[in-house]
Amino acid sequence: MQTRKLGTSGLEVSALGYGAMGLSFGYGPAVEKQQGISVIRKAVDLGVTFFDTAEVYGPFTNEELVGEALAPVRDRVAIATKFGFSFKDGKQEPGVLNSRPERIREMVDASLKRLRTDRIDLLYQHRVDPNVPIEDVAGAVKELIATGKVKHFGLSEAGVKTIRRAHAVQPVAALQSEYSLFWREPEAEILPALEELGIGFVPFSPLGKGYLTGKIEASTKFDAGDFRNSVPRFSEANRKANQALVELLGRVAANKQVTPAQMAISWLLAQKPWIVPIPGTTKVHRLEENIGGADVELTAKELSEINTAAGEITVQGARYSEAAQKLIDR
């Protein structure tokens, strides 16, 4: 697999990373540990060198899984994790953020143990904490970088003003936020700012939380523990209304003799050379399919046709529940 540099940070990773969240959190019951390890190690075999986790996934169990799976190949991969939520008695406190410097230091030490490593290649603030100045957050990470425990600083779901303020204290290597044909808001302000500042972009949910694969229909039933049950965009009515986008992807994918998922990934990779999507899956055959998307090359004409057609489709429904939306920095 080809590699890409996340902005001007010097962090070079595979063009496609792997988002490990779904192995432990978010989409229903956690997978059996050995299955999760097998998927992660298969990703390594297929050329993936960039793996994404967070302390909140589980909580904590996803970091442990990623750490165990990658321990034999630690020096060949880059591991990204995140801080920023508050926990009580080992459980996440819903809607409560905590990015106080002392909390960041505690989190890093705990994450290093769970990840079975001596350094975190990319440490993100998971959500911007309105109660802690971003300068204090960036300063705390800067100190951790000086100790060698952290290599690079990242932000997740941060707005342009916050990115600029953080970057002035400690250079931001990458921003992680949602971006796909299903959610194109970053194109307005985020992408131009990142390009100006030399910051890489790591899109999560590059397949629209599974919707762009064409495998989800209006009648699809999600597991009781699947967070998509609370997402307005995934209501039955909105899934039906948004089928036009899936149909578009299906048509262009068929013409290219690839799958809709591969088309969605190749479109994303074609937007900027410093974009590294992190699709996740619990299944090896889907992993292989996703990675195949990195080999699909789109011509300027094909990209223009996709953008023109997609631009005529208005996607229905908010991408987060009302509670989750409150945690997004604007």
PDB file of C-alpha atoms in Angstrom, residues 89-249:
ATOM      1  CA  ASP A  89     -16.005   3.891  38.514  1.00  0.00           C
ATOM      2  CA  GLY A  90     -14.606   2.730  35.184  1.00  0.00           C
ATOM      3  CA  LYS A  91     -17.556   3.995  33.173  1.00  0.00           C
ATOM      4  CA  GLN A  92     -17.938   7.009  30.937  1.00  0.00           C
ATOM      5  CA  GLU A  93     -19.915   9.891  32.406  1.00  0.00           C
ATOM      6  CA  PRO A  94     -22.399  10.718  29.619  1.00  0.00           C
ATOM      7  CA  GLY A  95     -21.804  14.135  28.123  1.00  0.00           C
ATOM      8  CA  VAL A  96     -19.024  15.062  30.583  1.00  0.00           C
ATOM      9  CA  LEU A  97     -15.675  16.197  29.191  1.00  0.00           C
ATOM     10  CA  ASN A  98     -12.350  16.469  31.011  1.00  0.00           C
ATOM     11  CA  SER A  99      -9.208  17.764  29.337  1.00  0.00           C
ATOM     12  CA  ARG A 100      -7.487  19.216  32.387  1.00  0.00           C
ATOM     13  CA  PRO A 101      -3.696  18.882  32.016  1.00  0.00           C
ATOM     14  CA  GLU A 102      -3.390  16.577  35.026  1.00  0.00           C
ATOM     15  CA  ARG A 103      -6.092  14.337  33.554  1.00  0.00           C
ATOM     16  CA  ILE A 104      -4.255  14.217  30.213  1.00  0.00           C
ATOM     17  CA  ARG A 105      -1.057  13.103  31.925  1.00  0.00           C
ATOM     18  CA  GLU A 106      -2.891  10.402  33.872  1.00  0.00           C
ATOM     19  CA  MET A 107      -4.638   9.195  30.715  1.00  0.00           C
ATOM     20  CA  VAL A 108      -1.405   8.924  28.746  1.00  0.00           C
ATOM     21  CA  ASP A 109       0.268   6.777  31.402  1.00  0.00           C
ATOM     22  CA  ALA A 110      -2.774   4.493  31.587  1.00  0.00           C
ATOM     23  CA  SER A 111      -3.089   4.258  27.799  1.00  0.00           C
ATOM     24  CA  LEU A 112       0.597   3.403  27.400  1.00  0.00           C
ATOM     25  CA  LYS A 113       0.080   0.407  29.695  1.00  0.00           C
ATOM     26  CA  ARG A 114      -3.045  -0.749  27.890  1.00  0.00           C
ATOM     27  CA  LEU A 115      -1.375  -0.310  24.497  1.00  0.00           C
ATOM     28  CA  ARG A 116       1.753  -2.181  25.637  1.00  0.00           C
ATOM     29  CA  THR A 117       4.034   0.532  24.335  1.00  0.00           C
ATOM     30  CA  ASP A 118       6.338   3.329  25.449  1.00  0.00           C
ATOM     31  CA  ARG A 119       4.961   6.004  23.129  1.00  0.00           C
ATOM     32  CA  ILE A 120       1.748   7.154  21.476  1.00  0.00           C
ATOM     33  CA  ASP A 121       2.381   8.148  17.874  1.00  0.00           C
ATOM     34  CA  LEU A 122      -0.621  10.473  17.625  1.00  0.00           C
ATOM     35  CA  LEU A 123      -2.551  11.737  20.650  1.00  0.00           C
ATOM     36  CA  TYR A 124      -5.882  13.415  19.925  1.00  0.00           C
ATOM     37  CA  GLN A 125      -8.121  15.495  22.124  1.00  0.00           C
ATOM     38  CA  HIS A 126     -11.329  13.528  21.485  1.00  0.00           C
ATOM     39  CA  ARG A 127     -13.693  16.468  21.952  1.00  0.00           C
ATOM     40  CA  VAL A 128     -12.923  20.100  22.708  1.00  0.00           C
ATOM     41  CA  ASP A 129     -13.503  20.850  26.397  1.00  0.00           C
ATOM     42  CA  PRO A 130     -15.119  24.300  26.767  1.00  0.00           C
ATOM     43  CA  ASN A 131     -13.977  24.436  30.400  1.00  0.00           C
ATOM     44  CA  VAL A 132     -10.270  24.103  29.624  1.00  0.00           C
ATOM     45  CA  PRO A 133      -8.485  26.633  27.366  1.00  0.00           C
ATOM     46  CA  ILE A 134      -7.165  24.850  24.300  1.00  0.00           C
ATOM     47  CA  GLU A 135      -3.806  26.508  24.957  1.00  0.00           C
ATOM     48  CA  ASP A 136      -3.579  24.581  28.234  1.00  0.00           C
ATOM     49  CA  VAL A 137      -4.424  21.347  26.444  1.00  0.00           C
ATOM     50  CA  ALA A 138      -1.831  21.955  23.725  1.00  0.00           C
ATOM     51  CA  GLY A 139       0.711  22.911  26.371  1.00  0.00           C
ATOM     52  CA  ALA A 140       0.157  19.686  28.294  1.00  0.00           C
ATOM     53  CA  VAL A 141       0.602  17.603  25.138  1.00  0.00           C
ATOM     54  CA  LYS A 142       3.698  19.643  24.239  1.00  0.00           C
ATOM     55  CA  GLU A 143       5.223  18.630  27.590  1.00  0.00           C
ATOM     56  CA  LEU A 144       4.365  14.984  26.926  1.00  0.00           C
ATOM     57  CA  ILE A 145       6.010  15.216  23.508  1.00  0.00           C
ATOM     58  CA  ALA A 146       9.135  16.556  25.206  1.00  0.00           C
ATOM     59  CA  THR A 147       9.232  13.454  27.440  1.00  0.00           C
ATOM     60  CA  GLY A 148       8.910  11.108  24.447  1.00  0.00           C
ATOM     61  CA  LYS A 149       5.646   9.574  25.646  1.00  0.00           C
ATOM     62  CA  VAL A 150       3.790  11.233  22.757  1.00  0.00           C
ATOM     63  CA  LYS A 151       5.084  11.873  19.230  1.00  0.00           C
ATOM     64  CA  HIS A 152       2.379  14.018  17.626  1.00  0.00           C
ATOM     65  CA  PHE A 153      -0.632  16.111  18.684  1.00  0.00           C
ATOM     66  CA  GLY A 154      -4.077  15.845  17.125  1.00  0.00           C
ATOM     67  CA  LEU A 155      -7.581  17.239  17.529  1.00  0.00           C
ATOM     68  CA  SER A 156     -10.945  15.628  16.830  1.00  0.00           C
ATOM     69  CA  GLU A 157     -14.131  17.407  15.762  1.00  0.00           C
ATOM     70  CA  ALA A 158     -12.518  20.797  16.441  1.00  0.00           C
ATOM     71  CA  GLY A 159     -13.542  24.021  14.722  1.00  0.00           C
ATOM     72  CA  VAL A 160     -11.167  26.273  12.784  1.00  0.00           C
ATOM     73  CA  LYS A 161     -10.692  28.834  15.581  1.00  0.00           C
ATOM     74  CA  THR A 162      -9.752  26.131  18.065  1.00  0.00           C
ATOM     75  CA  ILE A 163      -7.384  24.500  15.581  1.00  0.00           C
ATOM     76  CA  ARG A 164      -5.546  27.784  15.033  1.00  0.00           C
ATOM     77  CA  ARG A 165      -5.227  28.499  18.755  1.00  0.00           C
ATOM     78  CA  ALA A 166      -3.924  24.993  19.505  1.00  0.00           C
ATOM     79  CA  HIS A 167      -1.546  25.012  16.548  1.00  0.00           C
ATOM     80  CA  ALA A 168       0.059  28.231  17.804  1.00  0.00           C
ATOM     81  CA  VAL A 169       1.127  26.459  21.019  1.00  0.00           C
ATOM     82  CA  GLN A 170       1.949  22.971  19.716  1.00  0.00           C
ATOM     83  CA  PRO A 171       1.823  22.118  15.999  1.00  0.00           C
ATOM     84  CA  VAL A 172      -1.207  19.965  15.246  1.00  0.00           C
ATOM     85  CA  ALA A 173      -0.276  16.969  13.096  1.00  0.00           C
ATOM     86  CA  ALA A 174      -3.808  15.906  12.210  1.00  0.00           C
ATOM     87  CA  LEU A 175      -7.474  16.633  12.651  1.00  0.00           C
ATOM     88  CA  GLN A 176      -9.858  13.714  12.905  1.00  0.00           C
ATOM     89  CA  SER A 177     -13.456  14.441  11.938  1.00  0.00           C
ATOM     90  CA  GLU A 178     -16.209  12.877   9.896  1.00  0.00           C
ATOM     91  CA  TYR A 179     -15.930  13.303   6.137  1.00  0.00           C
ATOM     92  CA  SER A 180     -17.400  11.359   3.227  1.00  0.00           C
ATOM     93  CA  LEU A 181     -19.866  11.750   0.393  1.00  0.00           C
ATOM     94  CA  PHE A 182     -22.456  11.425   3.178  1.00  0.00           C
ATOM     95  CA  TRP A 183     -21.046  14.398   5.140  1.00  0.00           C
ATOM     96  CA  ARG A 184     -19.185  17.090   3.179  1.00  0.00           C
ATOM     97  CA  GLU A 185     -19.280  20.016   5.586  1.00  0.00           C
ATOM     98  CA  PRO A 186     -15.461  19.985   6.125  1.00  0.00           C
ATOM     99  CA  GLU A 187     -15.004  21.191   2.553  1.00  0.00           C
ATOM    100  CA  ALA A 188     -16.303  24.663   3.441  1.00  0.00           C
ATOM    101  CA  GLU A 189     -13.864  25.798   6.142  1.00  0.00           C
ATOM    102  CA  ILE A 190     -11.932  22.882   7.616  1.00  0.00           C
ATOM    103  CA  LEU A 191     -10.045  21.633   4.552  1.00  0.00           C
ATOM    104  CA  PRO A 192      -8.821  25.109   3.473  1.00  0.00           C
ATOM    105  CA  ALA A 193      -7.591  25.835   7.008  1.00  0.00           C
ATOM    106  CA  LEU A 194      -5.791  22.496   7.280  1.00  0.00           C
ATOM    107  CA  GLU A 195      -4.104  23.044   3.928  1.00  0.00           C
ATOM    108  CA  GLU A 196      -2.989  26.520   4.982  1.00  0.00           C
ATOM    109  CA  LEU A 197      -1.546  25.267   8.279  1.00  0.00           C
ATOM    110  CA  GLY A 198       0.001  22.049   6.972  1.00  0.00           C
ATOM    111  CA  ILE A 199      -2.219  19.777   9.063  1.00  0.00           C
ATOM    112  CA  GLY A 200      -3.274  16.303   7.919  1.00  0.00           C
ATOM    113  CA  PHE A 201      -6.878  15.107   7.902  1.00  0.00           C
ATOM    114  CA  VAL A 202      -8.055  11.727   9.194  1.00  0.00           C
ATOM    115  CA  PRO A 203     -11.704  11.172   8.220  1.00  0.00           C
ATOM    116  CA  PHE A 204     -13.659   8.743  10.374  1.00  0.00           C
ATOM    117  CA  SER A 205     -16.833   7.130   9.050  1.00  0.00           C
ATOM    118  CA  PRO A 206     -15.562   7.374   5.453  1.00  0.00           C
ATOM    119  CA  LEU A 207     -18.338   4.953   4.489  1.00  0.00           C
ATOM    120  CA  GLY A 208     -21.045   7.016   6.193  1.00  0.00           C
ATOM    121  CA  LYS A 209     -21.232   4.646   9.200  1.00  0.00           C
ATOM    122  CA  GLY A 210     -21.881   1.831   6.740  1.00  0.00           C
ATOM    123  CA  TYR A 211     -24.571   3.575   4.736  1.00  0.00           C
ATOM    124  CA  LEU A 212     -22.457   4.145   1.614  1.00  0.00           C
ATOM    125  CA  THR A 213     -21.762   0.429   1.246  1.00  0.00           C
ATOM    126  CA  GLY A 214     -25.272  -0.062  -0.089  1.00  0.00           C
ATOM    127  CA  LYS A 215     -25.916  -2.764   2.509  1.00  0.00           C
ATOM    128  CA  ILE A 216     -28.248  -0.630   4.661  1.00  0.00           C
ATOM    129  CA  GLU A 217     -31.838  -0.089   3.588  1.00  0.00           C
ATOM    130  CA  ALA A 218     -34.867   1.649   5.071  1.00  0.00           C
ATOM    131  CA  SER A 219     -35.998  -1.664   6.568  1.00  0.00           C
ATOM    132  CA  THR A 220     -32.622  -2.568   8.121  1.00  0.00           C
ATOM    133  CA  LYS A 221     -32.784  -3.293  11.859  1.00  0.00           C
ATOM    134  CA  PHE A 222     -29.777  -2.397  13.992  1.00  0.00           C
ATOM    135  CA  ASP A 223     -28.633  -4.160  17.162  1.00  0.00           C
ATOM    136  CA  ALA A 224     -30.131  -2.692  20.333  1.00  0.00           C
ATOM    137  CA  GLY A 225     -26.690  -1.434  21.352  1.00  0.00           C
ATOM    138  CA  ASP A 226     -25.955   0.227  18.004  1.00  0.00           C
ATOM    139  CA  PHE A 227     -25.581   3.995  18.357  1.00  0.00           C
ATOM    140  CA  ARG A 228     -27.087   4.526  14.903  1.00  0.00           C
ATOM    141  CA  ASN A 229     -30.485   3.931  16.519  1.00  0.00           C
ATOM    142  CA  SER A 230     -30.146   7.423  18.025  1.00  0.00           C
ATOM    143  CA  VAL A 231     -28.819   9.163  14.904  1.00  0.00           C
ATOM    144  CA  PRO A 232     -31.489  11.138  12.997  1.00  0.00           C
ATOM    145  CA  ARG A 233     -29.781  10.435   9.679  1.00  0.00           C
ATOM    146  CA  PHE A 234     -30.441   6.735  10.267  1.00  0.00           C
ATOM    147  CA  SER A 235     -34.154   6.980  10.937  1.00  0.00           C
ATOM    148  CA  GLU A 236     -36.155   4.764   8.605  1.00  0.00           C
ATOM    149  CA  ALA A 237     -37.572   7.772   6.763  1.00  0.00           C
ATOM    150  CA  ASN A 238     -34.158   9.375   6.231  1.00  0.00           C
ATOM    151  CA  ARG A 239     -32.540   6.136   5.147  1.00  0.00           C
ATOM    152  CA  LYS A 240     -35.220   5.875   2.497  1.00  0.00           C
ATOM    153  CA  ALA A 241     -34.819   9.531   1.492  1.00  0.00           C
ATOM    154  CA  ASN A 242     -31.032   9.217   1.194  1.00  0.00           C
ATOM    155  CA  GLN A 243     -31.069   6.194  -1.111  1.00  0.00           C
ATOM    156  CA  ALA A 244     -30.389   8.498  -4.063  1.00  0.00           C
ATOM    157  CA  LEU A 245     -26.800   8.911  -2.893  1.00  0.00           C
ATOM    158  CA  VAL A 246     -26.331   5.151  -2.518  1.00  0.00           C
ATOM    159  CA  GLU A 247     -27.786   4.606  -5.974  1.00  0.00           C
ATOM    160  CA  LEU A 248     -25.371   7.170  -7.417  1.00  0.00           C
ATOM    161  CA  LEU A 249     -22.411   5.392  -5.843  1.00  0.00           C
TER     162      LEU A 249
END
